[in-house]
Amino acid sequence: MKAKYGGDEMTSRKATTINRRKLLATGAAGITAAVLYRPSVVRAAEEASASVGRQPWAAANSPITEYMMQNKLFEKHAEKQGYQLKVDWRDYPSAMPQVEAFVSNNLDLGMWGNTPIIRGIAAKQPWSILNVGEGHMRFVLATRPDSGIRNVQDLKGKTVGALLGGDPYNALSQILLYQLGSGDPKANDIKIVNTPTQAQAATVPTGLDAAVVIYPAFLKAQKDAGIVGIVNSYGTTEDHYKGPEGEGAGIQLPSVKKSPFYPDGYYLHRSMWMAQNKFLDKYPKLAVAFMSAQQEAVEALCKMDPGDVSQLVKKYWELPPDLGAKVWKDDVLYARKWVWSTRGDVSAVVATSKFMVAGGLIPQPTTWPQVTEAISKGAPLMEQAYEASGKVPDETAFTAKDVADLRGLPVWQHAQWPQEN
């Protein structure tokens, strides 16, 4: 009779014990290896939402945001920042409805020009300036071919349509200032009629002798209704011009060089992206994602044929590729290929406010300290987006002099800005 633990049975039992030890050792090693070599545990993305207003009937913001929407770039960059984002994109015909939505806390991010920004600063609204949404838009003084108006001097005693309180009127006042000696239309017996929509202004309807029109609307009306252009906010003439400097398009008017906004022109047009302060406080990384997404969109669109870019928003601009390309190529973002705000961009808020005081629209002009406060929340976030986007452009581009637009140090370097008014 075999011993209980002897012979073959003992051998078998030893083998089993050894195998178990190996298994335990192997298992422990496997667990250790898994801990040491497995990828880092990724936390579930935090869910968030953002409402974004845009003006697709305006200029460069239209194809940029369209490209962002089609390629979900805001969502993509939000995911990099740890968020699963749901975006509510909203189309607005102009700035005012967006401003109203901001006042009622019904919009997180929006884009508009100098006048609403100045009014917001004057009213101490809890909003912040972010990056450039579009800029250097061409505002055209348009008329009917048979009106007899061929230059700015011919506007004396006439009725002109313009969007009161907006960029078209501001551009007109600057043209009048440097061409006729006064930015006040009454000084030259010019009557101004408010034209709330650009489509209306572009037709130069009965009762108006001329109108100031944004370039997309002008090009469409020129094609469809035969209206003609006289001069533009860049300080150059349009096709119907005839005056002391000559006849036809492309002549630079000497007076534009007296403008503080030169080389941008008579008027420094910039529309800036704005954010609710409470949104920046709660979701600072989403602001970084938003600006990073815009930069990616601009870089991609600048590599495309300009006519193809315009066709992304054909339903808004209603222009064929050759005309739509002109709108895109006019924009400061097409020229720069980057979206970051500079001192030159926000200087429009200070300069324009002085004209608004003269017109009785606000009691005091905007000061540089007020501008600094308005960018203080967004500036460091913009710097993060700039770094995340590969630091494009290099720092020398911000202060380049041989360019056709006002620049300056980026807003995140505002401590180095001179603070004069």
Tab-separated table of C-alpha atoms in Angstrom, residues 48-397:
chain	number	residue	atom	x	y	z
A	48	ALA	CA	-21.073	70.875	-21.298
A	49	SER	CA	-23.054	73.093	-23.640
A	50	ALA	CA	-22.441	76.455	-25.292
A	51	SER	CA	-24.623	78.804	-27.324
A	52	VAL	CA	-22.849	80.717	-30.089
A	53	GLY	CA	-24.235	83.597	-32.164
A	54	ARG	CA	-22.874	84.459	-35.593
A	55	GLN	CA	-23.646	86.882	-38.449
A	56	PRO	CA	-23.572	84.756	-41.624
A	57	TRP	CA	-24.704	87.628	-43.870
A	58	ALA	CA	-21.632	89.655	-42.919
A	59	ALA	CA	-18.059	88.810	-43.940
A	60	ALA	CA	-15.330	86.334	-42.902
A	61	ASN	CA	-17.062	85.100	-39.776
A	62	SER	CA	-19.550	83.423	-42.088
A	63	PRO	CA	-17.307	80.860	-43.859
A	64	ILE	CA	-15.151	80.444	-40.738
A	65	THR	CA	-18.053	79.455	-38.517
A	66	GLU	CA	-19.588	77.400	-41.333
A	67	TYR	CA	-16.370	75.403	-41.612
A	68	MET	CA	-16.289	74.999	-37.828
A	69	MET	CA	-19.844	73.708	-37.838
A	70	GLN	CA	-19.361	71.301	-40.726
A	71	ASN	CA	-16.206	69.827	-39.201
A	72	LYS	CA	-17.299	70.080	-35.550
A	73	LEU	CA	-14.083	71.897	-34.697
A	74	PHE	CA	-15.402	73.475	-31.506
A	75	GLU	CA	-16.421	70.035	-30.282
A	76	LYS	CA	-13.074	68.566	-31.356
A	77	HIS	CA	-11.019	71.099	-29.441
A	78	ALA	CA	-13.376	70.943	-26.465
A	79	GLU	CA	-12.724	67.199	-26.274
A	80	LYS	CA	-8.993	67.944	-26.073
A	81	GLN	CA	-9.805	70.111	-23.078
A	82	GLY	CA	-11.786	67.351	-21.402
A	83	TYR	CA	-15.338	68.211	-22.436
A	84	GLN	CA	-18.062	66.460	-24.367
A	85	LEU	CA	-19.611	69.564	-25.849
A	86	LYS	CA	-22.997	70.289	-27.349
A	87	VAL	CA	-23.013	73.525	-29.388
A	88	ASP	CA	-26.115	75.575	-30.125
A	89	TRP	CA	-25.197	77.691	-33.177
A	90	ARG	CA	-27.558	80.609	-33.822
A	91	ASP	CA	-27.786	82.851	-36.908
A	92	TYR	CA	-28.404	86.567	-36.389
A	93	PRO	CA	-28.994	89.186	-39.103
A	94	SER	CA	-27.002	91.873	-37.251
A	95	ALA	CA	-25.331	92.725	-33.964
A	96	MET	CA	-28.295	94.111	-32.061
A	97	PRO	CA	-30.254	90.857	-31.556
A	98	GLN	CA	-27.090	89.231	-30.208
A	99	VAL	CA	-26.515	92.110	-27.807
A	100	GLU	CA	-30.091	91.759	-26.596
A	101	ALA	CA	-29.510	88.031	-26.076
A	102	PHE	CA	-26.396	88.837	-24.037
A	103	VAL	CA	-28.294	91.329	-21.899
A	104	SER	CA	-30.924	88.674	-21.147
A	105	ASN	CA	-28.228	86.055	-20.426
A	106	ASN	CA	-29.477	83.949	-23.328
A	107	LEU	CA	-26.229	83.649	-25.304
A	108	ASP	CA	-22.733	82.599	-24.233
A	109	LEU	CA	-20.611	83.738	-27.176
A	110	GLY	CA	-21.372	86.316	-29.879
A	111	MET	CA	-19.692	88.611	-32.374
A	112	TRP	CA	-20.185	92.299	-33.136
A	113	GLY	CA	-18.398	95.519	-33.996
A	114	ASN	CA	-17.138	98.632	-32.240
A	115	THR	CA	-20.345	100.439	-31.343
A	116	PRO	CA	-22.039	97.701	-29.243
A	117	ILE	CA	-18.708	96.922	-27.558
A	118	ILE	CA	-18.304	100.583	-26.583
A	119	ARG	CA	-21.866	100.776	-25.302
A	120	GLY	CA	-21.302	97.590	-23.299
A	121	ILE	CA	-18.139	98.982	-21.711
A	122	ALA	CA	-19.896	102.260	-20.901
A	123	ALA	CA	-22.725	100.327	-19.252
A	124	LYS	CA	-20.235	98.110	-17.357
A	125	GLN	CA	-21.746	94.961	-18.791
A	126	PRO	CA	-20.152	91.692	-17.547
A	127	TRP	CA	-18.767	90.780	-20.963
A	128	SER	CA	-15.242	90.195	-22.253
A	129	ILE	CA	-13.526	90.780	-25.587
A	130	LEU	CA	-11.957	87.691	-27.147
A	131	ASN	CA	-10.439	87.300	-30.627
A	132	VAL	CA	-11.051	88.921	-34.012
A	133	GLY	CA	-14.141	87.539	-35.753
A	134	GLU	CA	-13.667	89.470	-38.987
A	135	GLY	CA	-12.222	92.803	-40.011
A	136	HIS	CA	-11.249	95.273	-42.697
A	137	MET	CA	-14.689	94.931	-44.272
A	138	ARG	CA	-15.218	97.223	-47.233
A	139	PHE	CA	-18.080	99.702	-46.782
A	140	VAL	CA	-19.132	101.139	-50.130
A	141	LEU	CA	-20.872	104.440	-50.805
A	142	ALA	CA	-23.370	103.257	-53.425
A	143	THR	CA	-25.864	105.042	-55.650
A	144	ARG	CA	-27.986	104.604	-58.769
A	145	PRO	CA	-26.247	105.225	-62.099
A	146	ASP	CA	-28.533	108.173	-62.897
A	147	SER	CA	-28.306	109.929	-59.505
A	148	GLY	CA	-25.655	112.406	-60.614
A	149	ILE	CA	-23.472	111.497	-57.615
A	150	ARG	CA	-19.911	110.741	-58.700
A	151	ASN	CA	-17.866	111.708	-55.620
A	152	VAL	CA	-18.227	112.592	-51.928
A	153	GLN	CA	-18.622	116.318	-52.612
A	154	ASP	CA	-21.760	115.475	-54.595
A	155	LEU	CA	-23.428	114.257	-51.389
A	156	LYS	CA	-23.984	117.802	-50.166
A	157	GLY	CA	-27.700	118.455	-49.792
A	158	LYS	CA	-28.541	114.782	-50.487
A	159	THR	CA	-30.212	111.987	-48.498
A	160	VAL	CA	-28.029	109.030	-47.573
A	161	GLY	CA	-29.027	105.707	-46.055
A	162	ALA	CA	-26.887	104.140	-43.316
A	163	LEU	CA	-27.290	101.815	-40.362
A	164	LEU	CA	-27.404	104.293	-37.478
A	165	GLY	CA	-25.323	103.278	-34.490
A	166	GLY	CA	-23.447	100.687	-36.534
A	167	ASP	CA	-20.297	100.313	-38.580
A	168	PRO	CA	-21.839	101.614	-41.863
A	169	TYR	CA	-22.691	104.961	-40.265
A	170	ASN	CA	-19.339	105.139	-38.472
A	171	ALA	CA	-17.543	104.513	-41.771
A	172	LEU	CA	-19.604	107.224	-43.484
A	173	SER	CA	-18.845	109.756	-40.746
A	174	GLN	CA	-15.111	109.167	-41.200
A	175	ILE	CA	-15.333	109.517	-44.980
A	176	LEU	CA	-17.218	112.793	-44.540
A	177	LEU	CA	-14.728	114.038	-41.937
A	178	TYR	CA	-11.680	113.628	-44.135
A	179	GLN	CA	-13.338	114.457	-47.446
A	180	LEU	CA	-15.642	117.313	-46.433
A	181	GLY	CA	-14.040	118.559	-43.215
A	182	SER	CA	-16.761	117.440	-40.779
A	183	GLY	CA	-18.020	114.054	-39.659
A	184	ASP	CA	-21.409	115.598	-38.876
A	185	PRO	CA	-23.684	115.155	-41.922
A	186	LYS	CA	-25.673	118.258	-40.973
A	187	ALA	CA	-22.614	120.413	-41.522
A	188	ASN	CA	-22.984	119.722	-45.245
A	189	ASP	CA	-26.777	119.565	-45.347
A	190	ILE	CA	-26.734	115.771	-45.683
A	191	LYS	CA	-29.786	113.980	-44.336
A	192	ILE	CA	-29.249	110.485	-42.904
A	193	VAL	CA	-31.992	107.859	-43.045
A	194	ASN	CA	-31.637	104.694	-40.971
A	195	THR	CA	-31.466	101.542	-43.106
A	196	PRO	CA	-31.732	98.640	-40.635
A	197	THR	CA	-30.911	95.892	-43.140
A	198	GLN	CA	-28.108	95.745	-45.656
A	199	ALA	CA	-30.374	94.227	-48.282
A	200	GLN	CA	-32.570	97.315	-48.048
A	201	ALA	CA	-29.635	99.744	-48.154
A	202	ALA	CA	-28.069	97.997	-51.143
A	203	THR	CA	-31.062	98.671	-53.387
A	204	VAL	CA	-30.781	102.445	-52.729
A	205	PRO	CA	-34.588	102.626	-52.555
A	206	THR	CA	-36.740	105.571	-53.543
A	207	GLY	CA	-36.196	108.442	-51.136
A	208	LEU	CA	-32.463	107.849	-50.910
A	209	ASP	CA	-29.849	109.370	-53.179
A	210	ALA	CA	-27.083	107.080	-51.911
A	211	ALA	CA	-26.393	104.523	-49.183
A	212	VAL	CA	-23.472	102.986	-47.318
A	213	VAL	CA	-23.464	99.225	-47.874
A	214	ILE	CA	-21.314	96.315	-46.687
A	215	TYR	CA	-19.405	94.656	-49.507
A	216	PRO	CA	-21.315	91.337	-49.813
A	217	ALA	CA	-24.635	93.183	-50.123
A	218	PHE	CA	-23.134	95.724	-52.523
A	219	LEU	CA	-21.762	93.058	-54.865
A	220	LYS	CA	-25.114	91.276	-54.978
A	221	ALA	CA	-27.047	94.487	-55.676
A	222	GLN	CA	-24.501	95.556	-58.275
A	223	LYS	CA	-25.026	92.250	-60.068
A	224	ASP	CA	-28.814	92.084	-59.665
A	225	ALA	CA	-29.953	95.727	-59.646
A	226	GLY	CA	-27.145	97.620	-61.335
A	227	ILE	CA	-26.246	99.949	-58.484
A	228	VAL	CA	-22.808	101.556	-58.668
A	229	GLY	CA	-20.075	102.396	-56.185
A	230	ILE	CA	-18.394	105.776	-55.630
A	231	VAL	CA	-15.794	105.366	-52.871
A	232	ASN	CA	-15.133	102.895	-50.071
A	233	SER	CA	-13.940	102.908	-46.470
A	234	TYR	CA	-10.436	101.863	-47.546
A	235	GLY	CA	-9.988	105.322	-49.053
A	236	THR	CA	-10.014	104.149	-52.653
A	237	THR	CA	-12.468	104.853	-55.448
A	238	GLU	CA	-15.036	102.494	-56.971
A	239	ASP	CA	-16.014	102.179	-60.658
A	240	HIS	CA	-18.481	105.099	-60.804
A	241	TYR	CA	-16.127	107.646	-59.265
A	242	LYS	CA	-15.272	110.836	-61.119
A	243	GLY	CA	-13.498	113.682	-59.354
A	244	PRO	CA	-10.330	115.739	-58.941
A	245	GLU	CA	-8.180	112.602	-58.631
A	246	GLY	CA	-9.430	111.049	-61.846
A	247	GLU	CA	-12.100	108.605	-62.943
A	248	GLY	CA	-12.792	104.940	-62.213
A	249	ALA	CA	-11.842	102.424	-59.544
A	250	GLY	CA	-8.682	101.923	-57.525
A	251	ILE	CA	-7.551	105.530	-57.013
A	252	GLN	CA	-6.365	106.228	-53.482
A	253	LEU	CA	-7.864	109.455	-52.125
A	254	PRO	CA	-5.090	111.586	-50.560
A	255	SER	CA	-7.160	112.444	-47.483
A	256	VAL	CA	-7.181	108.842	-46.237
A	257	LYS	CA	-3.576	109.198	-45.123
A	258	LYS	CA	-4.743	111.747	-42.537
A	259	SER	CA	-6.866	109.115	-40.809
A	260	PRO	CA	-5.510	107.594	-37.574
A	261	PHE	CA	-6.680	104.250	-38.940
A	262	TYR	CA	-4.463	104.320	-42.018
A	263	PRO	CA	-3.394	101.894	-43.589
A	264	ASP	CA	-6.720	100.220	-42.753
A	265	GLY	CA	-8.494	103.178	-44.322
A	266	TYR	CA	-10.889	105.876	-43.169
A	267	TYR	CA	-12.385	103.471	-40.658
A	268	LEU	CA	-10.960	100.651	-38.593
A	269	HIS	CA	-13.502	97.877	-38.883
A	270	ARG	CA	-13.120	94.974	-36.488
A	271	SER	CA	-15.831	92.676	-35.250
A	272	MET	CA	-14.747	90.893	-32.099
A	273	TRP	CA	-15.937	87.702	-30.481
A	274	MET	CA	-17.466	88.441	-27.099
A	275	ALA	CA	-18.056	86.167	-24.124
A	276	GLN	CA	-20.197	86.330	-21.031
A	277	ASN	CA	-17.902	86.612	-18.002
A	278	LYS	CA	-19.837	83.897	-16.206
A	279	PHE	CA	-19.159	81.551	-19.127
A	280	LEU	CA	-15.424	82.278	-18.947
A	281	ASP	CA	-15.448	81.759	-15.186
A	282	LYS	CA	-17.214	78.416	-15.460
A	283	TYR	CA	-15.633	77.092	-18.668
A	284	PRO	CA	-12.280	78.810	-19.306
A	285	LYS	CA	-11.020	75.776	-21.221
A	286	LEU	CA	-13.995	75.985	-23.585
A	287	ALA	CA	-12.932	79.527	-24.496
A	288	VAL	CA	-9.483	78.127	-25.306
A	289	ALA	CA	-11.150	75.433	-27.419
A	290	PHE	CA	-13.333	77.977	-29.236
A	291	MET	CA	-10.417	80.177	-30.252
A	292	SER	CA	-8.272	77.160	-31.169
A	293	ALA	CA	-11.088	75.892	-33.393
A	294	GLN	CA	-11.304	79.236	-35.186
A	295	GLN	CA	-7.586	79.265	-35.791
A	296	GLU	CA	-7.731	75.777	-37.310
A	297	ALA	CA	-10.615	76.883	-39.538
A	298	VAL	CA	-8.782	80.005	-40.753
A	299	GLU	CA	-5.642	78.046	-41.576
A	300	ALA	CA	-7.665	75.466	-43.517
A	301	LEU	CA	-9.722	78.054	-45.436
A	302	CYS	CA	-6.639	80.066	-46.380
A	303	LYS	CA	-5.331	76.987	-48.180
A	304	MET	CA	-8.519	76.688	-50.244
A	305	ASP	CA	-9.429	78.527	-53.426
A	306	PRO	CA	-11.115	81.801	-52.300
A	307	GLY	CA	-14.054	81.167	-54.633
A	308	ASP	CA	-14.622	77.762	-53.043
A	309	VAL	CA	-14.510	79.355	-49.598
A	310	SER	CA	-17.267	81.751	-50.594
A	311	GLN	CA	-19.471	78.917	-51.814
A	312	LEU	CA	-19.575	77.466	-48.301
A	313	VAL	CA	-21.920	80.353	-47.520
A	314	LYS	CA	-23.558	80.907	-50.889
A	315	LYS	CA	-27.012	80.675	-49.304
A	316	TYR	CA	-26.186	83.795	-47.280
A	317	TRP	CA	-24.024	85.889	-49.592
A	318	GLU	CA	-25.816	84.734	-52.761
A	319	LEU	CA	-22.707	85.433	-54.817
A	320	PRO	CA	-20.969	83.415	-57.534
A	321	PRO	CA	-17.401	82.270	-56.772
A	322	ASP	CA	-15.668	85.172	-58.518
A	323	LEU	CA	-17.582	87.793	-56.504
A	324	GLY	CA	-17.665	85.829	-53.268
A	325	ALA	CA	-13.889	85.474	-53.455
A	326	LYS	CA	-13.577	89.262	-53.273
A	327	VAL	CA	-15.330	89.346	-49.898
A	328	TRP	CA	-13.122	86.644	-48.413
A	329	LYS	CA	-9.909	88.133	-49.807
A	330	ASP	CA	-10.782	91.566	-48.385
A	331	ASP	CA	-10.826	90.297	-44.825
A	332	VAL	CA	-8.034	90.901	-42.346
A	333	LEU	CA	-8.122	87.250	-41.289
A	334	TYR	CA	-7.428	86.130	-44.851
A	335	ALA	CA	-4.467	88.512	-44.986
A	336	ARG	CA	-3.109	87.524	-41.577
A	337	LYS	CA	-4.085	83.846	-41.437
A	338	TRP	CA	-4.570	84.091	-37.666
A	339	VAL	CA	-7.336	85.196	-35.305
A	340	TRP	CA	-5.525	86.661	-32.302
A	341	SER	CA	-6.396	90.201	-31.155
A	342	THR	CA	-3.771	92.930	-31.070
A	343	ARG	CA	-3.524	96.396	-29.616
A	344	GLY	CA	-4.282	97.813	-33.057
A	345	ASP	CA	-7.502	95.813	-33.273
A	346	VAL	CA	-8.901	96.991	-29.943
A	347	SER	CA	-7.698	100.564	-30.519
A	348	ALA	CA	-10.849	100.969	-32.601
A	349	VAL	CA	-12.867	100.789	-29.377
A	350	VAL	CA	-11.036	103.835	-28.000
A	351	ALA	CA	-10.940	105.884	-31.205
A	352	THR	CA	-14.555	105.250	-32.242
A	353	SER	CA	-15.813	106.134	-28.769
A	354	LYS	CA	-14.487	109.677	-29.222
A	355	PHE	CA	-16.641	110.130	-32.313
A	356	MET	CA	-19.631	108.717	-30.418
A	357	VAL	CA	-19.153	111.319	-27.689
A	358	ALA	CA	-19.073	114.067	-30.313
A	359	GLY	CA	-22.340	112.701	-31.683
A	360	GLY	CA	-23.974	112.590	-28.253
A	361	LEU	CA	-24.305	108.804	-28.245
A	362	ILE	CA	-22.308	108.244	-25.028
A	363	PRO	CA	-21.208	110.734	-22.343
A	364	GLN	CA	-17.525	109.774	-22.074
A	365	PRO	CA	-15.022	108.107	-24.420
A	366	THR	CA	-13.645	104.660	-23.675
A	367	THR	CA	-10.250	104.703	-21.966
A	368	TRP	CA	-7.331	102.317	-22.352
A	369	PRO	CA	-7.705	101.096	-18.746
A	370	GLN	CA	-11.313	100.184	-19.574
A	371	VAL	CA	-10.140	98.266	-22.634
A	372	THR	CA	-7.540	96.466	-20.527
A	373	GLU	CA	-10.268	95.440	-18.101
A	374	ALA	CA	-12.481	94.248	-20.971
A	375	ILE	CA	-9.750	91.916	-22.270
A	376	SER	CA	-8.330	90.808	-18.904
A	377	LYS	CA	-10.313	87.565	-18.657
A	378	GLY	CA	-9.959	86.518	-22.274
A	379	ALA	CA	-6.333	87.496	-22.914
A	380	PRO	CA	-4.634	84.694	-20.936
A	381	LEU	CA	-7.018	82.166	-22.456
A	382	MET	CA	-6.151	83.461	-25.919
A	383	GLU	CA	-2.475	82.989	-25.138
A	384	GLN	CA	-3.211	79.370	-24.229
A	385	ALA	CA	-5.032	78.898	-27.540
A	386	TYR	CA	-2.119	80.540	-29.373
A	387	GLU	CA	0.335	78.128	-27.762
A	388	ALA	CA	-1.944	75.127	-28.387
A	389	SER	CA	-2.165	76.136	-32.069
A	390	GLY	CA	1.581	75.968	-32.545
A	391	LYS	CA	2.330	79.645	-31.856
A	392	VAL	CA	1.201	80.729	-35.315
A	393	PRO	CA	2.313	83.314	-36.326
A	394	ASP	CA	5.749	83.936	-34.866
A	395	GLU	CA	5.935	86.984	-32.626
A	396	THR	CA	7.455	89.277	-35.257
A	397	ALA	CA	4.215	89.181	-37.283
